[in-house]
Amino acid sequence: MQIERQPVIILVRPQMGENIGAAARAMLNFGLTDMRIVDPRDGWPNPKAVAMASGAAGRVLDTARVYPTLALAMEGIDYAYATTARGRELTKPVFTPATAMAQARAHDGRSAVIFGPERTGLENDDIARANAIVTVPVNPDFPSLNLAQAVLLMGYEFGRDILPPEPAPHLRRSEAEAPADRIEIERLGDHYDDQLTQAGFFFPETKAASMRLNMRNMWSRLTLTKGDVRILHGVLRQLTRR
């Protein structure tokens, strides 16, 4: 699935092909396919990026465009977000990923999300070319995100209200794991009622009716499987046999 008016993902001076490939996979997870690469350290194309993209995400790399500078890579972009924890000395609005991507979804023009090199992040000259800053609220004692994680986070926030929800996976259960029906619960309650009556549990007689009612209510509240019911019958049989 490809999302219309999706944001462009711009990787500025990425250092490792593996990280470019991992970013491509993160993009395609959320239907994003437009990647632009600025001055990659190891040149382009990069076989390590292709290997990491692994299959379908390779098409993101096939159509990726390479630019010598960020200024040229901003071709056709109306509004750009720079992902960084730096650059606060520049006067720009600062957003969380959720807020920024909500704006990008509502924006009529073409938006872009800019990511910096793995080791140093974006420089102020790069940030100056963006309209706003996106900063992830992370643990201040460990604020580091790798490139693919950052791309994945922004892709998720952009696609969360656009992509169709996936149904919960259907798990095939064994017969023992299937829910016990009401008749099975009733028979279990009867079995315990009979054996507890023989053991003199319902005493004194004036309280026997309310005790039985409470026991029956307890059985109905329990979420039991067919296997659970068999075990509880077996436990009681073994106890009464002894």
Tab-separated table of C-alpha atoms in Angstrom:
chain	number	residue	atom	x	y	z
A	1	MET	CA	0.000	0.000	0.000
A	2	GLN	CA	1.268	3.455	-0.934
A	3	ILE	CA	-0.096	6.526	0.832
A	4	GLU	CA	-1.079	9.566	-1.215
A	5	ARG	CA	0.608	12.869	-0.326
A	6	GLN	CA	3.071	10.985	1.809
A	7	PRO	CA	6.007	12.860	3.315
A	8	VAL	CA	9.382	12.602	1.648
A	9	ILE	CA	12.029	10.976	3.841
A	10	ILE	CA	15.365	12.762	3.412
A	11	LEU	CA	18.519	11.118	4.778
A	12	VAL	CA	21.322	13.653	5.048
A	13	ARG	CA	24.864	12.292	4.736
A	14	PRO	CA	24.033	8.768	5.938
A	15	GLN	CA	27.143	6.818	6.851
A	16	MET	CA	26.258	3.128	6.600
A	17	GLY	CA	24.444	1.321	3.828
A	18	GLU	CA	22.852	-1.023	6.377
A	19	ASN	CA	21.164	1.937	8.043
A	20	ILE	CA	19.793	3.196	4.727
A	21	GLY	CA	18.354	-0.256	4.038
A	22	ALA	CA	16.853	-0.492	7.511
A	23	ALA	CA	15.291	2.954	7.036
A	24	ALA	CA	13.746	1.756	3.767
A	25	ARG	CA	12.172	-1.184	5.589
A	26	ALA	CA	10.832	1.137	8.286
A	27	MET	CA	9.322	3.394	5.611
A	28	LEU	CA	7.546	0.603	3.766
A	29	ASN	CA	6.058	-0.700	7.030
A	30	PHE	CA	3.839	2.383	6.923
A	31	GLY	CA	3.360	2.788	3.183
A	32	LEU	CA	6.081	5.400	2.640
A	33	THR	CA	8.142	5.005	-0.514
A	34	ASP	CA	9.688	8.390	-1.379
A	35	MET	CA	13.293	8.456	-0.125
A	36	ARG	CA	15.893	11.091	-0.947
A	37	ILE	CA	19.530	10.668	0.015
A	38	VAL	CA	21.968	13.556	0.410
A	39	ASP	CA	25.679	12.897	-0.130
A	40	PRO	CA	25.881	9.312	1.226
A	41	ARG	CA	29.313	8.617	2.684
A	42	ASP	CA	29.872	5.308	0.862
A	43	GLY	CA	28.379	6.363	-2.450
A	44	TRP	CA	25.310	5.056	-4.246
A	45	PRO	CA	24.047	2.483	-5.050
A	46	ASN	CA	25.125	0.595	-1.956
A	47	PRO	CA	24.911	-3.230	-1.911
A	48	LYS	CA	24.761	-3.289	1.907
A	49	ALA	CA	21.659	-1.117	1.800
A	50	VAL	CA	20.024	-3.497	-0.689
A	51	ALA	CA	20.858	-6.522	1.464
A	52	MET	CA	19.390	-4.905	4.580
A	53	ALA	CA	16.226	-3.756	2.760
A	54	SER	CA	15.433	-7.447	2.291
A	55	GLY	CA	12.891	-8.049	-0.448
A	56	ALA	CA	9.931	-5.731	-0.947
A	57	ALA	CA	11.614	-2.742	0.695
A	58	GLY	CA	14.205	-2.865	-2.068
A	59	ARG	CA	11.779	-0.940	-4.281
A	60	VAL	CA	12.129	2.038	-1.939
A	61	LEU	CA	15.854	2.028	-2.726
A	62	ASP	CA	15.232	1.458	-6.443
A	63	THR	CA	13.375	4.752	-6.694
A	64	ALA	CA	15.472	6.690	-4.153
A	65	ARG	CA	16.999	9.881	-5.528
A	66	VAL	CA	20.473	11.078	-4.573
A	67	TYR	CA	21.406	14.766	-4.229
A	68	PRO	CA	24.731	16.453	-3.510
A	69	THR	CA	23.192	18.948	-1.043
A	70	LEU	CA	20.148	19.243	1.188
A	71	ALA	CA	19.152	22.467	-0.574
A	72	LEU	CA	18.746	20.573	-3.858
A	73	ALA	CA	16.985	17.677	-2.127
A	74	MET	CA	14.275	20.100	-0.963
A	75	GLU	CA	12.964	20.308	-4.531
A	76	GLY	CA	9.147	20.451	-4.529
A	77	ILE	CA	8.884	20.497	-0.715
A	78	ASP	CA	6.462	22.984	0.849
A	79	TYR	CA	7.081	22.251	4.524
A	80	ALA	CA	9.977	20.398	6.147
A	81	TYR	CA	10.580	18.969	9.609
A	82	ALA	CA	14.122	18.503	10.941
A	83	THR	CA	14.432	15.631	13.421
A	84	THR	CA	16.906	16.707	16.077
A	85	ALA	CA	17.402	17.425	19.740
A	86	ARG	CA	19.752	20.250	18.742
A	87	GLY	CA	19.295	23.546	16.992
A	88	ARG	CA	17.282	25.146	19.777
A	89	GLU	CA	19.260	28.365	19.251
A	90	LEU	CA	17.386	28.682	15.961
A	91	THR	CA	13.949	30.266	16.225
A	92	LYS	CA	11.618	27.531	15.012
A	93	PRO	CA	8.512	25.756	16.306
A	94	VAL	CA	9.304	22.470	18.058
A	95	PHE	CA	6.883	19.543	17.809
A	96	THR	CA	6.602	15.972	19.011
A	97	PRO	CA	6.421	13.311	16.271
A	98	ALA	CA	2.670	12.883	16.820
A	99	THR	CA	1.925	16.591	16.456
A	100	ALA	CA	4.228	17.050	13.478
A	101	MET	CA	2.807	14.106	11.540
A	102	ALA	CA	-0.764	15.137	12.305
A	103	GLN	CA	0.086	18.463	10.670
A	104	ALA	CA	1.710	16.686	7.729
A	105	ARG	CA	-1.432	14.620	7.156
A	106	ALA	CA	-3.549	17.784	7.098
A	107	HIS	CA	-1.107	19.793	4.951
A	108	ASP	CA	-2.196	20.382	1.351
A	109	GLY	CA	1.335	20.621	-0.032
A	110	ARG	CA	4.301	18.251	0.021
A	111	SER	CA	6.055	17.764	3.354
A	112	ALA	CA	9.423	16.229	4.189
A	113	VAL	CA	11.065	14.763	7.260
A	114	ILE	CA	14.834	15.275	7.425
A	115	PHE	CA	17.175	12.913	9.293
A	116	GLY	CA	20.845	13.538	9.986
A	117	PRO	CA	23.988	11.378	9.971
A	118	GLU	CA	24.090	8.524	12.453
A	119	ARG	CA	26.901	9.820	14.648
A	120	THR	CA	26.357	13.558	14.743
A	121	GLY	CA	22.810	14.258	13.602
A	122	LEU	CA	21.832	17.320	11.615
A	123	GLU	CA	24.021	20.400	11.645
A	124	ASN	CA	22.564	23.856	12.195
A	125	ASP	CA	22.997	24.637	8.475
A	126	ASP	CA	20.708	21.677	7.755
A	127	ILE	CA	18.175	22.596	10.432
A	128	ALA	CA	18.036	26.161	9.123
A	129	ARG	CA	16.486	24.816	5.896
A	130	ALA	CA	13.543	23.249	7.750
A	131	ASN	CA	10.344	24.968	8.832
A	132	ALA	CA	10.123	23.206	12.188
A	133	ILE	CA	11.974	20.876	14.527
A	134	VAL	CA	10.742	17.475	15.672
A	135	THR	CA	12.113	16.214	18.967
A	136	VAL	CA	11.242	12.828	20.439
A	137	PRO	CA	10.407	12.872	24.165
A	138	VAL	CA	12.746	10.094	25.289
A	139	ASN	CA	14.499	9.089	28.496
A	140	PRO	CA	16.963	11.964	29.188
A	141	ASP	CA	19.458	9.446	30.575
A	142	PHE	CA	19.512	7.603	27.219
A	143	PRO	CA	18.212	9.849	24.436
A	144	SER	CA	19.849	8.025	21.506
A	145	LEU	CA	17.756	6.651	18.626
A	146	ASN	CA	19.339	4.991	15.623
A	147	LEU	CA	18.379	6.124	12.129
A	148	ALA	CA	15.925	3.316	11.373
A	149	GLN	CA	14.212	3.720	14.749
A	150	ALA	CA	13.706	7.423	14.121
A	151	VAL	CA	12.294	6.788	10.629
A	152	LEU	CA	10.028	4.044	11.986
A	153	LEU	CA	8.675	6.346	14.686
A	154	MET	CA	7.846	9.138	12.257
A	155	GLY	CA	6.331	6.684	9.764
A	156	TYR	CA	4.123	5.185	12.445
A	157	GLU	CA	2.881	8.579	13.572
A	158	PHE	CA	2.093	9.568	9.988
A	159	GLY	CA	0.323	6.335	9.057
A	160	ARG	CA	-1.497	5.540	12.304
A	161	ASP	CA	-4.774	7.233	11.249
A	162	ILE	CA	-4.471	6.437	7.540
A	163	LEU	CA	-3.553	2.768	7.284
A	164	PRO	CA	-6.442	0.315	7.744
A	165	PRO	CA	-6.424	-1.533	11.067
A	166	GLU	CA	-5.273	-5.119	10.790
A	167	PRO	CA	-7.515	-7.789	12.309
A	168	ALA	CA	-6.181	-9.613	15.344
A	169	PRO	CA	-4.410	-12.827	14.311
A	170	HIS	CA	-6.593	-15.902	14.518
A	171	LEU	CA	-5.073	-18.446	16.837
A	172	ARG	CA	-6.002	-22.069	16.306
A	173	ARG	CA	-6.762	-23.539	19.690
A	174	SER	CA	-6.804	-27.151	20.716
A	175	GLU	CA	-10.031	-28.629	22.040
A	176	ALA	CA	-8.718	-28.366	25.601
A	177	GLU	CA	-8.149	-24.622	25.145
A	178	ALA	CA	-11.677	-23.974	23.852
A	179	PRO	CA	-14.028	-22.230	26.309
A	180	ALA	CA	-16.223	-24.496	28.388
A	181	ASP	CA	-19.925	-24.094	27.603
A	182	ARG	CA	-22.604	-23.441	30.204
A	183	ILE	CA	-23.707	-27.091	30.401
A	184	GLU	CA	-20.155	-28.170	31.238
A	185	ILE	CA	-19.958	-25.506	33.947
A	186	GLU	CA	-23.325	-26.634	35.332
A	187	ARG	CA	-22.184	-30.279	35.519
A	188	LEU	CA	-18.982	-29.219	37.247
A	189	GLY	CA	-21.002	-27.248	39.789
A	190	ASP	CA	-23.310	-30.241	40.327
A	191	HIS	CA	-20.326	-32.548	40.866
A	192	TYR	CA	-18.861	-30.287	43.543
A	193	ASP	CA	-22.262	-29.688	45.115
A	194	ASP	CA	-22.886	-33.445	45.456
A	195	GLN	CA	-19.470	-34.221	46.938
A	196	LEU	CA	-19.471	-31.251	49.287
A	197	THR	CA	-22.940	-32.237	50.501
A	198	GLN	CA	-21.675	-35.743	51.313
A	199	ALA	CA	-18.699	-34.260	53.117
A	200	GLY	CA	-20.964	-32.056	55.278
A	201	PHE	CA	-19.596	-28.829	53.910
A	202	PHE	CA	-22.967	-27.055	53.772
A	203	PHE	CA	-23.386	-26.531	57.487
A	204	PRO	CA	-25.306	-25.329	59.409
A	205	GLU	CA	-28.536	-26.177	57.626
A	206	THR	CA	-29.843	-22.609	57.958
A	207	LYS	CA	-26.958	-21.347	55.789
A	208	ALA	CA	-26.817	-24.239	53.311
A	209	ALA	CA	-29.012	-22.586	50.666
A	210	SER	CA	-27.011	-19.351	50.578
A	211	MET	CA	-23.723	-21.283	50.556
A	212	ARG	CA	-24.900	-23.315	47.545
A	213	LEU	CA	-26.005	-20.126	45.789
A	214	ASN	CA	-22.625	-18.509	46.380
A	215	MET	CA	-20.825	-21.602	45.072
A	216	ARG	CA	-22.974	-21.668	41.924
A	217	ASN	CA	-22.347	-17.962	41.387
A	218	MET	CA	-18.605	-18.537	41.752
A	219	TRP	CA	-18.599	-21.195	39.001
A	220	SER	CA	-20.464	-18.875	36.627
A	221	ARG	CA	-17.917	-16.083	37.167
A	222	LEU	CA	-14.905	-18.221	36.283
A	223	THR	CA	-13.594	-18.219	32.707
A	224	LEU	CA	-12.850	-21.909	32.261
A	225	THR	CA	-11.700	-23.920	29.277
A	226	LYS	CA	-12.803	-27.455	28.524
A	227	GLY	CA	-9.407	-28.607	29.775
A	228	ASP	CA	-9.871	-26.685	33.039
A	229	VAL	CA	-13.212	-28.405	33.626
A	230	ARG	CA	-11.708	-31.848	33.102
A	231	ILE	CA	-8.894	-31.081	35.546
A	232	LEU	CA	-11.290	-29.847	38.230
A	233	HIS	CA	-13.463	-32.955	37.841
A	234	GLY	CA	-10.347	-35.106	38.141
A	235	VAL	CA	-9.118	-33.267	41.244
A	236	LEU	CA	-12.421	-33.836	42.997
A	237	ARG	CA	-12.610	-37.507	42.002
A	238	GLN	CA	-9.114	-38.116	43.312
A	239	LEU	CA	-9.839	-36.373	46.612
A	240	THR	CA	-13.072	-38.260	47.226
A	241	ARG	CA	-11.485	-41.589	46.206
A	242	ARG	CA	-8.917	-41.178	49.001
